[in-house]
Amino acid sequence: MNPIRVFIVDDSAVVRQILQAALAKDPNIEVQGTAQDPLFAWQRIQGQWPDVLIVDIEMPRMDGISFLRKIMAEHPLPVLICSSLAESGSQFAVDALAAGAVQIITKPQSGVREFLQKDAPAIIQAVKTAARARVRALPQAGAPATPAKAALSSGLQLLAQRSTEKVIAMGTSTGGTQALEFVLQRLPATLPGLVIVQHMPEKFTAAFAARLNSISTLEVREAMDGDRVLSGRALIAPGGKHMRLARSGAQFIVQVFDAPLVKHHRPSVDVLFRSVAEVAGRNAWGVIMTGMGDDGAQGLAAMHQAGARTLAQDEESCVVFGMPKEAIRLGGVDEILPLERIPHRLQELTGGAHAR
């Protein structure tokens, strides 16, 4: 097996040296080269594309997020952002994930040498995970199918606040930030309420939900314990907490709670999907999209057995075809669709307004 070729872009010579030494500990990784800024890196990697890029944010001549967008537009590659600016919940971190970063590695403001040396095993694992990602530019299916929030009529705004007797549950992981942005931006506020698990660290999800809320006609928010599931509202499980669907009288609500990791994750897609199967049964739709591992596969199978309609993102459009693949293998998927078909199909199935 050929080693994973890594290229490091950081304006600190010390960071470049330490990262190179850390990665050299694994015989399956080869540092192809390093550069002190993105423009020099772009010249160096032309025609000899690495398998993974490690990129800082704050650099001369071009910042790391602008470089990430350039990479994704011209030659998509798996990119790890390694920066002290990408702290949990920061706008830099959210922008990086939205632009296509596979993972964020947060460097401390001080003690960088000790941090990189101590965290070498985690960085090596992040590189190996990124190398398995099938990164590509997002499909361009024309303008979003929904108008801006400000343009919603008062009738639609009232409709969006109705209790929902049905629910859409979605689960994503690696690559899911972009996939969710693509889907939610194209859904109308007339759909049943959505409950969503995206594997993210604590403090990231609030900023991520705020970003989605700003570009969607849906009300997107980080879930709080006891939040009602309403038509036109999407609730995203907070990082570091599990979320499940429950009933309060005739209403759907979410419960947000502490509990051990499930399938190495908290929040866990399986926890959410199993609760949807138990509480909503055939009054639900399940969607599993790009992600590493198998979290959500058993939960989606439970939803399928309870009578819910279930969708999975296809291999070609996934960054990582792990979670959907396992869900398909377990027989819990009714339809396998490319990412660009999922928004329209959800509207067809739920009776929402059709995409324009």
C-alpha positions as a LaTeX table, in Angstrom:
\begin{tabular}{lrrr}
\hline
Residue & $x$ (\AA) & $y$ (\AA) & $z$ (\AA) \\
\hline
Met1 & 0.00 & 0.00 & 0.00 \\
Asn2 & 1.36 & 3.40 & $-0.96$ \\
Pro3 & 1.92 & 5.81 & 1.93 \\
Ile4 & $-0.46$ & 8.74 & 2.45 \\
Arg5 & 1.20 & 11.84 & 0.98 \\
Val6 & 0.75 & 14.92 & 3.15 \\
Phe7 & 1.59 & 18.54 & 2.37 \\
Ile8 & 1.82 & 21.05 & 5.25 \\
Val9 & 1.05 & 24.77 & 4.81 \\
Asp10 & 1.91 & 26.94 & 7.83 \\
Asp11 & 3.83 & 30.20 & 8.13 \\
Ser12 & 5.58 & 28.94 & 11.28 \\
Ala13 & 8.78 & 27.02 & 10.53 \\
Val14 & 8.56 & 25.48 & 14.02 \\
Val15 & 5.04 & 24.14 & 13.40 \\
Arg16 & 6.04 & 22.74 & 10.01 \\
Gln17 & 9.03 & 20.99 & 11.58 \\
Ile18 & 7.07 & 19.53 & 14.50 \\
Leu19 & 4.19 & 18.33 & 12.32 \\
Gln20 & 6.62 & 16.72 & 9.91 \\
Ala21 & 8.39 & 14.93 & 12.76 \\
Ala22 & 5.08 & 13.83 & 14.30 \\
Leu23 & 3.76 & 12.37 & 11.04 \\
Ala24 & 7.09 & 10.65 & 10.34 \\
Lys25 & 6.35 & 8.35 & 13.30 \\
Asp26 & 3.86 & 6.46 & 11.14 \\
Pro27 & 5.38 & 4.42 & 8.27 \\
Asn28 & 2.13 & 4.75 & 6.30 \\
Ile29 & 2.43 & 8.55 & 6.06 \\
Glu30 & 4.91 & 10.50 & 3.95 \\
Val31 & 5.30 & 14.28 & 4.15 \\
Gln32 & 5.49 & 15.28 & 0.52 \\
Gly33 & 6.55 & 18.83 & 1.31 \\
Thr34 & 5.86 & 22.00 & 3.24 \\
Ala35 & 5.26 & 25.67 & 2.43 \\
Gln36 & 5.07 & 28.90 & 4.40 \\
Asp37 & 2.07 & 30.33 & 2.52 \\
Pro38 & $-0.76$ & 29.14 & 0.25 \\
Leu39 & 0.50 & 30.72 & $-2.96$ \\
Phe40 & 3.87 & 28.98 & $-2.66$ \\
Ala41 & 2.07 & 25.75 & $-1.73$ \\
Trp42 & $-0.17$ & 26.01 & $-4.81$ \\
Gln43 & 2.92 & 26.21 & $-7.05$ \\
Arg44 & 4.54 & 23.25 & $-5.31$ \\
Ile45 & 1.58 & 20.83 & $-5.50$ \\
Gln46 & 0.60 & 21.45 & $-9.13$ \\
Gly47 & 0.72 & 18.11 & $-10.93$ \\
Gln48 & 1.87 & 16.30 & $-7.76$ \\
Trp49 & $-1.29$ & 16.48 & $-5.73$ \\
Pro50 & $-0.99$ & 15.23 & $-2.14$ \\
Asp51 & $-3.54$ & 12.93 & $-0.56$ \\
Val52 & $-4.08$ & 15.31 & 2.39 \\
Leu53 & $-3.36$ & 18.99 & 3.02 \\
Ile54 & $-2.76$ & 20.39 & 6.52 \\
Val55 & $-3.43$ & 24.14 & 6.44 \\
Asp56 & $-3.16$ & 26.98 & 8.96 \\
Ile57 & $-5.65$ & 29.87 & 8.77 \\
Glu58 & $-3.60$ & 32.99 & 9.49 \\
Met59 & $-0.84$ & 33.20 & 6.85 \\
Pro60 & 0.73 & 35.85 & 4.59 \\
Arg61 & $-0.51$ & 36.61 & 1.05 \\
Met62 & $-3.62$ & 34.38 & 1.40 \\
Asp63 & $-5.49$ & 33.11 & 4.45 \\
Gly64 & $-6.11$ & 29.41 & 4.91 \\
Ile65 & $-9.88$ & 29.52 & 4.40 \\
Ser66 & $-9.50$ & 31.38 & 1.08 \\
Phe67 & $-6.93$ & 28.74 & 0.08 \\
Leu68 & $-9.35$ & 25.99 & 1.12 \\
Arg69 & $-12.07$ & 27.49 & $-1.10$ \\
Lys70 & $-9.60$ & 27.72 & $-4.00$ \\
Ile71 & $-8.63$ & 24.06 & $-3.53$ \\
Met72 & $-12.26$ & 22.93 & $-3.40$ \\
Ala73 & $-13.15$ & 24.93 & $-6.52$ \\
Glu74 & $-10.17$ & 23.93 & $-8.66$ \\
His75 & $-8.90$ & 20.57 & $-7.42$ \\
Pro76 & $-10.83$ & 19.20 & $-4.40$ \\
Leu77 & $-8.58$ & 17.54 & $-1.81$ \\
Pro78 & $-9.06$ & 16.42 & 1.80 \\
Val79 & $-7.97$ & 19.37 & 3.98 \\
Leu80 & $-7.30$ & 19.44 & 7.70 \\
Ile81 & $-7.35$ & 22.91 & 9.25 \\
Cys82 & $-4.73$ & 23.20 & 12.01 \\
Ser83 & $-4.96$ & 26.63 & 13.61 \\
Ser84 & $-5.18$ & 28.48 & 16.91 \\
Leu85 & $-7.93$ & 30.63 & 15.35 \\
Ala86 & $-10.23$ & 27.65 & 14.79 \\
Glu87 & $-11.20$ & 27.26 & 18.43 \\
Ser88 & $-14.48$ & 25.57 & 19.32 \\
Gly89 & $-17.46$ & 27.58 & 18.17 \\
Ser90 & $-15.44$ & 30.26 & 16.40 \\
Gln91 & $-16.65$ & 31.69 & 13.11 \\
Phe92 & $-13.33$ & 30.64 & 11.56 \\
Ala93 & $-14.05$ & 27.00 & 12.44 \\
Val94 & $-17.59$ & 27.13 & 11.07 \\
Asp95 & $-16.41$ & 28.85 & 7.87 \\
Ala96 & $-13.71$ & 26.22 & 7.42 \\
Leu97 & $-16.14$ & 23.33 & 7.80 \\
Ala98 & $-18.62$ & 25.02 & 5.45 \\
Ala99 & $-15.85$ & 25.49 & 2.88 \\
Gly100 & $-15.10$ & 21.77 & 2.93 \\
Ala101 & $-12.51$ & 21.07 & 5.64 \\
Val102 & $-12.65$ & 17.42 & 6.70 \\
Gln103 & $-11.64$ & 18.14 & 10.29 \\
Ile104 & $-10.45$ & 20.93 & 12.59 \\
Ile105 & $-7.33$ & 20.60 & 14.75 \\
Thr106 & $-7.20$ & 23.47 & 17.25 \\
Lys107 & $-3.70$ & 24.58 & 18.20 \\
Pro108 & $-3.33$ & 26.40 & 21.53 \\
Gln109 & $-2.18$ & 30.02 & 21.61 \\
Ser110 & 0.87 & 28.95 & 23.61 \\
Gly111 & 2.68 & 25.66 & 24.15 \\
Val112 & 2.22 & 24.66 & 20.50 \\
Arg113 & 5.32 & 22.42 & 20.45 \\
Glu114 & 4.16 & 20.40 & 23.45 \\
Phe115 & 0.60 & 20.18 & 22.11 \\
Leu116 & 1.62 & 18.89 & 18.67 \\
Gln117 & 4.02 & 16.36 & 20.18 \\
Lys118 & 1.52 & 15.13 & 22.74 \\
Asp119 & $-1.34$ & 14.95 & 20.22 \\
Ala120 & 0.70 & 13.27 & 17.48 \\
Pro121 & $-1.43$ & 10.04 & 17.59 \\
Ala122 & $-4.66$ & 12.04 & 17.16 \\
Ile123 & $-3.16$ & 14.05 & 14.29 \\
Ile124 & $-1.99$ & 10.86 & 12.59 \\
Gln125 & $-5.49$ & 9.39 & 12.93 \\
Ala126 & $-7.00$ & 12.60 & 11.53 \\
Val127 & $-4.72$ & 12.33 & 8.49 \\
Lys128 & $-5.74$ & 8.72 & 7.91 \\
Thr129 & $-9.42$ & 9.60 & 8.22 \\
Ala130 & $-9.02$ & 12.50 & 5.80 \\
Ala131 & $-7.21$ & 10.31 & 3.29 \\
Arg132 & $-10.27$ & 8.07 & 3.05 \\
Ala133 & $-12.57$ & 11.00 & 2.33 \\
Arg134 & $-13.90$ & 11.41 & $-1.21$ \\
Val135 & $-13.85$ & 15.17 & $-1.37$ \\
Arg136 & $-15.54$ & 16.95 & $-4.25$ \\
Ala137 & $-17.08$ & 20.29 & $-5.02$ \\
Leu138 & $-20.72$ & 20.49 & $-3.99$ \\
Pro139 & $-23.26$ & 20.06 & $-6.82$ \\
Gln140 & $-24.50$ & 23.30 & $-8.26$ \\
Ala141 & $-28.20$ & 22.76 & $-8.76$ \\
Gly142 & $-29.07$ & 26.35 & $-9.46$ \\
Ala143 & $-30.23$ & 28.86 & $-6.89$ \\
Pro144 & $-31.65$ & 27.61 & $-3.58$ \\
Ala145 & $-35.21$ & 26.43 & $-3.96$ \\
Thr146 & $-36.44$ & 28.63 & $-1.13$ \\
Pro147 & $-36.70$ & 32.41 & $-0.76$ \\
Ala148 & $-35.00$ & 34.45 & 1.93 \\
Lys149 & $-36.67$ & 34.53 & 5.36 \\
Ala150 & $-37.53$ & 38.19 & 4.95 \\
Ala151 & $-39.64$ & 37.35 & 1.92 \\
Leu152 & $-41.86$ & 34.83 & 3.71 \\
Ser153 & $-45.50$ & 35.78 & 3.77 \\
Ser154 & $-47.25$ & 36.11 & 7.12 \\
Gly155 & $-49.25$ & 33.01 & 6.20 \\
Leu156 & $-46.11$ & 30.93 & 5.79 \\
Gln157 & $-44.70$ & 32.31 & 9.03 \\
Leu158 & $-47.84$ & 31.20 & 10.86 \\
Leu159 & $-47.75$ & 27.82 & 9.16 \\
Ala160 & $-44.15$ & 27.35 & 10.24 \\
Gln161 & $-45.18$ & 27.66 & 13.89 \\
Arg162 & $-47.76$ & 24.88 & 13.85 \\
Ser163 & $-47.21$ & 21.73 & 15.85 \\
Thr164 & $-46.06$ & 18.90 & 13.64 \\
Glu165 & $-47.56$ & 15.43 & 13.75 \\
Lys166 & $-44.73$ & 14.10 & 11.62 \\
Val167 & $-40.97$ & 14.47 & 11.77 \\
Ile168 & $-37.87$ & 14.23 & 9.57 \\
Ala169 & $-34.74$ & 12.82 & 11.24 \\
Met170 & $-31.32$ & 13.33 & 9.69 \\
Gly171 & $-27.88$ & 12.01 & 10.63 \\
Thr172 & $-24.47$ & 13.02 & 9.22 \\
Ser173 & $-20.80$ & 13.03 & 10.11 \\
Thr174 & $-17.66$ & 13.65 & 8.02 \\
Gly175 & $-18.64$ & 15.91 & 5.13 \\
Gly176 & $-22.03$ & 16.49 & 6.68 \\
Thr177 & $-21.67$ & 20.21 & 7.31 \\
Gln178 & $-21.65$ & 20.88 & 3.57 \\
Ala179 & $-24.31$ & 18.26 & 2.87 \\
Leu180 & $-26.67$ & 19.71 & 5.47 \\
Glu181 & $-26.11$ & 23.22 & 4.15 \\
Phe182 & $-26.99$ & 22.05 & 0.64 \\
Val183 & $-30.16$ & 20.25 & 1.76 \\
Leu184 & $-31.55$ & 22.71 & 4.33 \\
Gln185 & $-31.01$ & 25.68 & 2.02 \\
Arg186 & $-33.37$ & 24.01 & $-0.44$ \\
Leu187 & $-36.22$ & 23.03 & 1.88 \\
Pro188 & $-39.35$ & 25.17 & 2.40 \\
Ala189 & $-40.74$ & 26.16 & 5.78 \\
Thr190 & $-43.87$ & 24.11 & 5.04 \\
Leu191 & $-42.13$ & 20.80 & 5.79 \\
Pro192 & $-42.59$ & 18.85 & 9.04 \\
Gly193 & $-40.09$ & 19.64 & 11.79 \\
Leu194 & $-36.56$ & 18.29 & 11.48 \\
Val195 & $-34.33$ & 16.76 & 14.15 \\
Ile196 & $-30.66$ & 16.47 & 13.20 \\
Val197 & $-27.48$ & 14.93 & 14.54 \\
Gln198 & $-24.21$ & 16.11 & 12.99 \\
His199 & $-21.10$ & 14.74 & 14.68 \\
Met200 & $-19.41$ & 17.87 & 16.03 \\
Pro201 & $-17.42$ & 18.81 & 19.12 \\
Glu202 & $-18.99$ & 20.76 & 21.95 \\
Lys203 & $-19.51$ & 24.49 & 21.21 \\
Phe204 & $-19.35$ & 24.07 & 17.42 \\
Thr205 & $-23.03$ & 23.33 & 16.92 \\
Ala206 & $-24.43$ & 26.68 & 18.07 \\
Ala207 & $-22.38$ & 28.61 & 15.50 \\
Phe208 & $-23.11$ & 25.97 & 12.84 \\
Ala209 & $-26.86$ & 26.21 & 13.49 \\
Ala210 & $-26.68$ & 30.01 & 13.34 \\
Arg211 & $-24.99$ & 29.81 & 9.96 \\
Leu212 & $-27.65$ & 27.44 & 8.59 \\
Asn213 & $-30.39$ & 29.64 & 10.02 \\
Ser214 & $-28.99$ & 32.63 & 8.13 \\
Ile215 & $-29.15$ & 30.90 & 4.73 \\
Ser216 & $-32.38$ & 28.88 & 5.05 \\
Thr217 & $-36.07$ & 29.69 & 5.25 \\
Leu218 & $-36.23$ & 27.12 & 8.06 \\
Glu219 & $-35.72$ & 28.19 & 11.64 \\
Val220 & $-32.47$ & 26.35 & 12.43 \\
Arg221 & $-31.25$ & 26.30 & 16.02 \\
Glu222 & $-29.15$ & 24.31 & 18.43 \\
Ala223 & $-31.60$ & 22.17 & 20.38 \\
Met224 & $-32.38$ & 22.78 & 24.04 \\
Asp225 & $-34.01$ & 20.24 & 26.32 \\
Gly226 & $-37.79$ & 20.44 & 25.92 \\
Asp227 & $-37.78$ & 22.30 & 22.57 \\
Arg228 & $-40.92$ & 21.63 & 20.52 \\
Val229 & $-40.61$ & 20.09 & 17.08 \\
Leu230 & $-42.50$ & 22.48 & 14.82 \\
Ser231 & $-43.17$ & 22.67 & 11.10 \\
Gly232 & $-40.45$ & 24.77 & 9.53 \\
Arg233 & $-38.03$ & 24.29 & 12.44 \\
Ala234 & $-34.80$ & 22.28 & 12.38 \\
Leu235 & $-33.25$ & 21.32 & 15.73 \\
Ile236 & $-29.56$ & 20.32 & 15.76 \\
Ala237 & $-28.26$ & 18.22 & 18.63 \\
Pro238 & $-25.66$ & 20.14 & 20.65 \\
Gly239 & $-22.11$ & 18.84 & 20.59 \\
Gly240 & $-21.28$ & 16.77 & 23.66 \\
Lys241 & $-24.96$ & 15.86 & 24.34 \\
His242 & $-27.31$ & 13.18 & 23.08 \\
Met243 & $-30.72$ & 14.11 & 21.66 \\
Arg244 & $-33.84$ & 11.98 & 21.39 \\
Leu245 & $-37.42$ & 12.53 & 20.26 \\
Ala246 & $-40.18$ & 12.33 & 22.87 \\
Arg247 & $-43.85$ & 13.22 & 23.26 \\
Ser248 & $-45.38$ & 15.79 & 25.52 \\
Gly249 & $-49.09$ & 15.17 & 25.20 \\
Ala250 & $-49.87$ & 15.40 & 21.50 \\
Gln251 & $-46.66$ & 17.30 & 20.71 \\
Phe252 & $-43.21$ & 16.14 & 19.68 \\
Ile253 & $-40.37$ & 17.56 & 21.75 \\
Val254 & $-36.66$ & 16.80 & 22.01 \\
Gln255 & $-34.82$ & 15.72 & 25.11 \\
Val256 & $-31.17$ & 16.76 & 25.35 \\
Phe257 & $-29.18$ & 14.81 & 27.92 \\
Asp258 & $-25.81$ & 13.54 & 29.14 \\
Ala259 & $-25.00$ & 9.87 & 28.70 \\
Pro260 & $-22.00$ & 7.73 & 27.70 \\
Leu261 & $-20.69$ & 7.74 & 24.12 \\
Val262 & $-22.60$ & 5.56 & 21.67 \\
Lys263 & $-20.61$ & 4.23 & 18.71 \\
His264 & $-17.81$ & 6.56 & 19.90 \\
His265 & $-20.07$ & 9.59 & 19.50 \\
Arg266 & $-22.06$ & 12.06 & 21.58 \\
Pro267 & $-24.41$ & 13.10 & 20.04 \\
Ser268 & $-25.17$ & 9.80 & 18.40 \\
Val269 & $-27.31$ & 9.33 & 15.32 \\
Asp270 & $-28.40$ & 5.90 & 16.59 \\
Val271 & $-29.78$ & 7.44 & 19.80 \\
Leu272 & $-31.87$ & 9.90 & 17.80 \\
Phe273 & $-33.06$ & 7.44 & 15.14 \\
Arg274 & $-34.07$ & 4.76 & 17.68 \\
Ser275 & $-36.14$ & 7.30 & 19.59 \\
Val276 & $-37.83$ & 8.43 & 16.37 \\
Ala277 & $-38.67$ & 4.80 & 15.56 \\
Glu278 & $-40.25$ & 4.34 & 18.99 \\
Val279 & $-42.08$ & 7.66 & 19.24 \\
Ala280 & $-43.06$ & 8.53 & 15.66 \\
Gly281 & $-43.07$ & 5.18 & 13.83 \\
Arg282 & $-44.55$ & 5.52 & 10.35 \\
Asn283 & $-45.08$ & 9.25 & 10.88 \\
Ala284 & $-41.39$ & 9.87 & 10.25 \\
Trp285 & $-38.82$ & 10.05 & 7.49 \\
Gly286 & $-35.17$ & 9.17 & 8.06 \\
Val287 & $-32.16$ & 10.43 & 6.11 \\
Ile288 & $-28.59$ & 9.22 & 6.59 \\
Met289 & $-25.83$ & 11.04 & 4.75 \\
Thr290 & $-22.06$ & 11.18 & 4.44 \\
Gly291 & $-20.04$ & 10.02 & 7.42 \\
Met292 & $-17.31$ & 7.75 & 8.77 \\
Gly293 & $-18.23$ & 4.58 & 10.66 \\
Asp294 & $-21.64$ & 3.02 & 11.24 \\
Asp295 & $-23.45$ & 5.33 & 13.68 \\
Gly296 & $-27.09$ & 5.58 & 12.65 \\
Ala297 & $-27.22$ & 2.37 & 10.61 \\
Gln298 & $-29.03$ & 0.33 & 13.26 \\
Gly299 & $-31.25$ & 3.26 & 14.20 \\
Leu300 & $-32.31$ & 3.78 & 10.58 \\
Ala301 & $-33.08$ & 0.05 & 10.33 \\
Ala302 & $-35.30$ & 0.44 & 13.41 \\
Met303 & $-37.08$ & 3.38 & 11.77 \\
His304 & $-37.55$ & 1.32 & 8.60 \\
Gln305 & $-39.02$ & $-1.59$ & 10.59 \\
Ala306 & $-41.36$ & 0.82 & 12.38 \\
Gly307 & $-42.79$ & 1.95 & 9.04 \\
Ala308 & $-40.81$ & 5.14 & 8.41 \\
Arg309 & $-39.63$ & 5.99 & 4.90 \\
Thr310 & $-35.81$ & 6.00 & 4.82 \\
Leu311 & $-33.29$ & 7.60 & 2.47 \\
Ala312 & $-29.52$ & 7.26 & 2.14 \\
Gln313 & $-27.02$ & 9.41 & 0.26 \\
Asp314 & $-25.31$ & 7.52 & $-2.56$ \\
Glu315 & $-21.61$ & 6.65 & $-2.64$ \\
Glu316 & $-20.70$ & 8.97 & $-5.49$ \\
Ser317 & $-21.88$ & 12.13 & $-3.70$ \\
Cys318 & $-20.61$ & 11.18 & $-0.21$ \\
Val319 & $-17.36$ & 12.52 & 1.21 \\
Val320 & $-17.19$ & 9.27 & 3.20 \\
Phe321 & $-19.54$ & 6.41 & 2.28 \\
Gly322 & $-19.45$ & 4.78 & 5.72 \\
Met323 & $-22.70$ & 5.45 & 7.56 \\
Pro324 & $-24.94$ & 5.17 & 4.46 \\
Lys325 & $-23.12$ & 2.00 & 3.34 \\
Glu326 & $-23.74$ & 0.31 & 6.69 \\
Ala327 & $-27.38$ & 1.40 & 6.71 \\
Ile328 & $-27.85$ & $-0.07$ & 3.23 \\
Arg329 & $-26.07$ & $-3.29$ & 4.28 \\
Leu330 & $-28.48$ & $-3.73$ & 7.20 \\
Gly331 & $-31.47$ & $-3.39$ & 4.88 \\
Gly332 & $-32.79$ & $-0.23$ & 6.50 \\
Val333 & $-32.86$ & 1.97 & 3.39 \\
Asp334 & $-35.80$ & 2.42 & 1.02 \\
Glu335 & $-34.10$ & 4.76 & $-1.45$ \\
Ile336 & $-30.48$ & 5.60 & $-2.31$ \\
Leu337 & $-30.13$ & 9.08 & $-3.79$ \\
Pro338 & $-27.42$ & 11.56 & $-4.82$ \\
Leu339 & $-27.17$ & 14.58 & $-2.56$ \\
Glu340 & $-28.72$ & 16.90 & $-5.14$ \\
Arg341 & $-31.90$ & 14.76 & $-5.24$ \\
Ile342 & $-32.52$ & 14.59 & $-1.49$ \\
Pro343 & $-34.20$ & 18.00 & $-0.96$ \\
His344 & $-36.70$ & 17.51 & $-3.78$ \\
Arg345 & $-37.43$ & 13.93 & $-2.75$ \\
Leu346 & $-38.15$ & 14.97 & 0.83 \\
Gln347 & $-40.64$ & 17.51 & $-0.45$ \\
Glu348 & $-42.32$ & 14.86 & $-2.65$ \\
Leu349 & $-42.57$ & 12.39 & 0.22 \\
Thr350 & $-43.81$ & 14.83 & 2.85 \\
Gly351 & $-46.16$ & 16.82 & 0.62 \\
Gly352 & $-44.18$ & 20.05 & 1.03 \\
Ala353 & $-43.99$ & 22.74 & $-1.64$ \\
His354 & $-42.16$ & 21.51 & $-4.68$ \\
Ala355 & $-38.75$ & 22.90 & $-5.57$ \\
Arg356 & $-38.72$ & 25.55 & $-8.23$ \\
\hline
\end{tabular}
